[in-house]
Amino acid sequence: MTTSEKQRLQQAELHKKLWDMANDLRGQMEASEFKNYILGLIFYRYLSEKTEVRVDKLLEEDAISYGKAWADEEYREALAEELLQQIGYVIEPEYLFSNMMIEIEKGDNGTFDTELLQKAVNSVTESTLGTDSQADFEHLFDDMDLASSKLGRDVRSRSKLIAKIIASVNDIPFLHDDVDIDVLGDAYEYMISQFAASAGKKAGEFYTPQQVSKILAKIVTVGKTDLKSVYDPACGSGSLLLRVAKEANVRKFYGQELTSTTYNLARMNMLLHDVSYQNFDIQNADTLEEPQHIELRHEAIVANPPYSAKWSSDAAFLDDERFSAYGRLAPKSRADYAFVQHMIHQLDDNGTMAVVLPHGVLFRGAAEGIIRKYLIDDKNYLDAVIGLPSNVFFGTSIPTCIMVFKKCREADDNVIFIDASSEFEKGKNQNILTDENVEKIVETYKSRETIDKYSHAALLSEIEENDFNLNIPRYVDTFEEEEPVDLGAVSKRMKEIDGEIAEIDEELKKYFKELGI
């Protein structure tokens, strides 16, 4: 079974569970609010199971249950200290997800209700107060409003509904050691695609498909097995950062996300993927207006920022070290190059950055043309331009490209142009990049080979001749010559058709005569 087939099978299983859970909520709240409860409960189950695994190891030699150990003050203090140090939070025995399931299975005789669950999620945050992990757990569950009247008129009705969802979450196969999908990220994408399309699009939350993430991750890790850090200035659910860790050892993850709900999801996703709270730093703020990691430089940078987003483009930014050298700012209506400039500033001298952008960045003029020329002609940072198929991202069908930048290029290095726009598998709603498509892109990037109708290694002089216009068809000729037309055969066939028409006309005359017409 190929990786993509395995991913699709796991996704299908996950989607069925999510669909069943969403159906339980349907009609009681807005569709876009479904994900807040489902993803929150998936995450709480994960935190709970992780707690149980650690506690079992800590108490292995003592042959005592977690419940009994917690009841003993000496044990309790030692356990809390070890859990905070190892995983950054504490979940008390009565609040474990597995114990809630036991109570739910008892039906009316059980003690489960939404008030108990609310105490449980609050206790997670409270356990981190005053510790190093506090910032990573603050407000994580704010989007899961368990007192909302949309869940039911009273605690009893709300509890009954949430209990059904918890039971469904309990059936989701996490498969931590054999999972090829981003569980939370994929769940989030599915929730947007099924129930919150308009909300997701307005927020610019275009989740990066796994195969596109794989291309970016493989490119920024070429020749590297260990990275001191990876950075994403528009990290969304964090799945792109985590994808890089599948290609190389990453010591620390940095990200910034504007939307609070998505920022919470990114932190959940890091923890769910066993990234210690000590090894990630995700911030909630506007990257262009309020950069949070401005003093840091990274060996690898990946991003799929919101396409042609608006930003202030205030003249004061001309004094900002991220933008000052270019002499021009990206236009207010299109922040694409502002993100590129920000990322270039954060890139280490030996680093590689790969960013997904709309095709317009390749050829638009005015300020964008000046910025593009500076990056290519003055700095020689552009390393590759890769055209992707249209309709591979949920929320937008526009064609996109990947631009790759490096600061350590030599003066005579070429720029590889790859036109992968026609190589994909047609999906029901979206086009899909197969493993073979991904491999071909990455291998062509590494080999920098010119392949007929697919890629071209361009010298900087060639790009200069094109006035620094990077539109891919200028470099990769995909024109297919039509077969020559045999005019003699066409003329002969036209005469045959005329004869056939004449015969039909004669037949019709006979019928019309019989009918007296």
Short mmCIF file of C-alpha atoms in Angstrom, two decimals, residues 36 40 49 53 87 137 141 148 263 321 332 341 370 416:
data_model
loop_
_atom_site.label_atom_id
_atom_site.label_comp_id
_atom_site.label_asym_id
_atom_site.label_seq_id
_atom_site.Cartn_x
_atom_site.Cartn_y
_atom_site.Cartn_z
CA ASN A 36 -14.55 23.50 18.43
CA GLY A 40 -11.24 19.93 21.82
CA GLU A 49 -3.94 9.02 27.59
CA VAL A 53 1.14 6.28 30.07
CA ILE A 87 4.73 16.61 30.00
CA PHE A 137 -1.64 25.78 27.85
CA PHE A 141 -9.99 25.12 25.51
CA SER A 148 -23.60 27.06 25.71
CA TYR A 263 -3.55 29.36 17.15
CA GLU A 321 14.85 46.31 8.87
CA LYS A 332 -1.92 47.35 0.70
CA GLN A 341 10.44 39.89 2.84
CA ILE A 370 10.90 46.15 -7.83
CA ILE A 416 15.20 25.87 -11.67
#
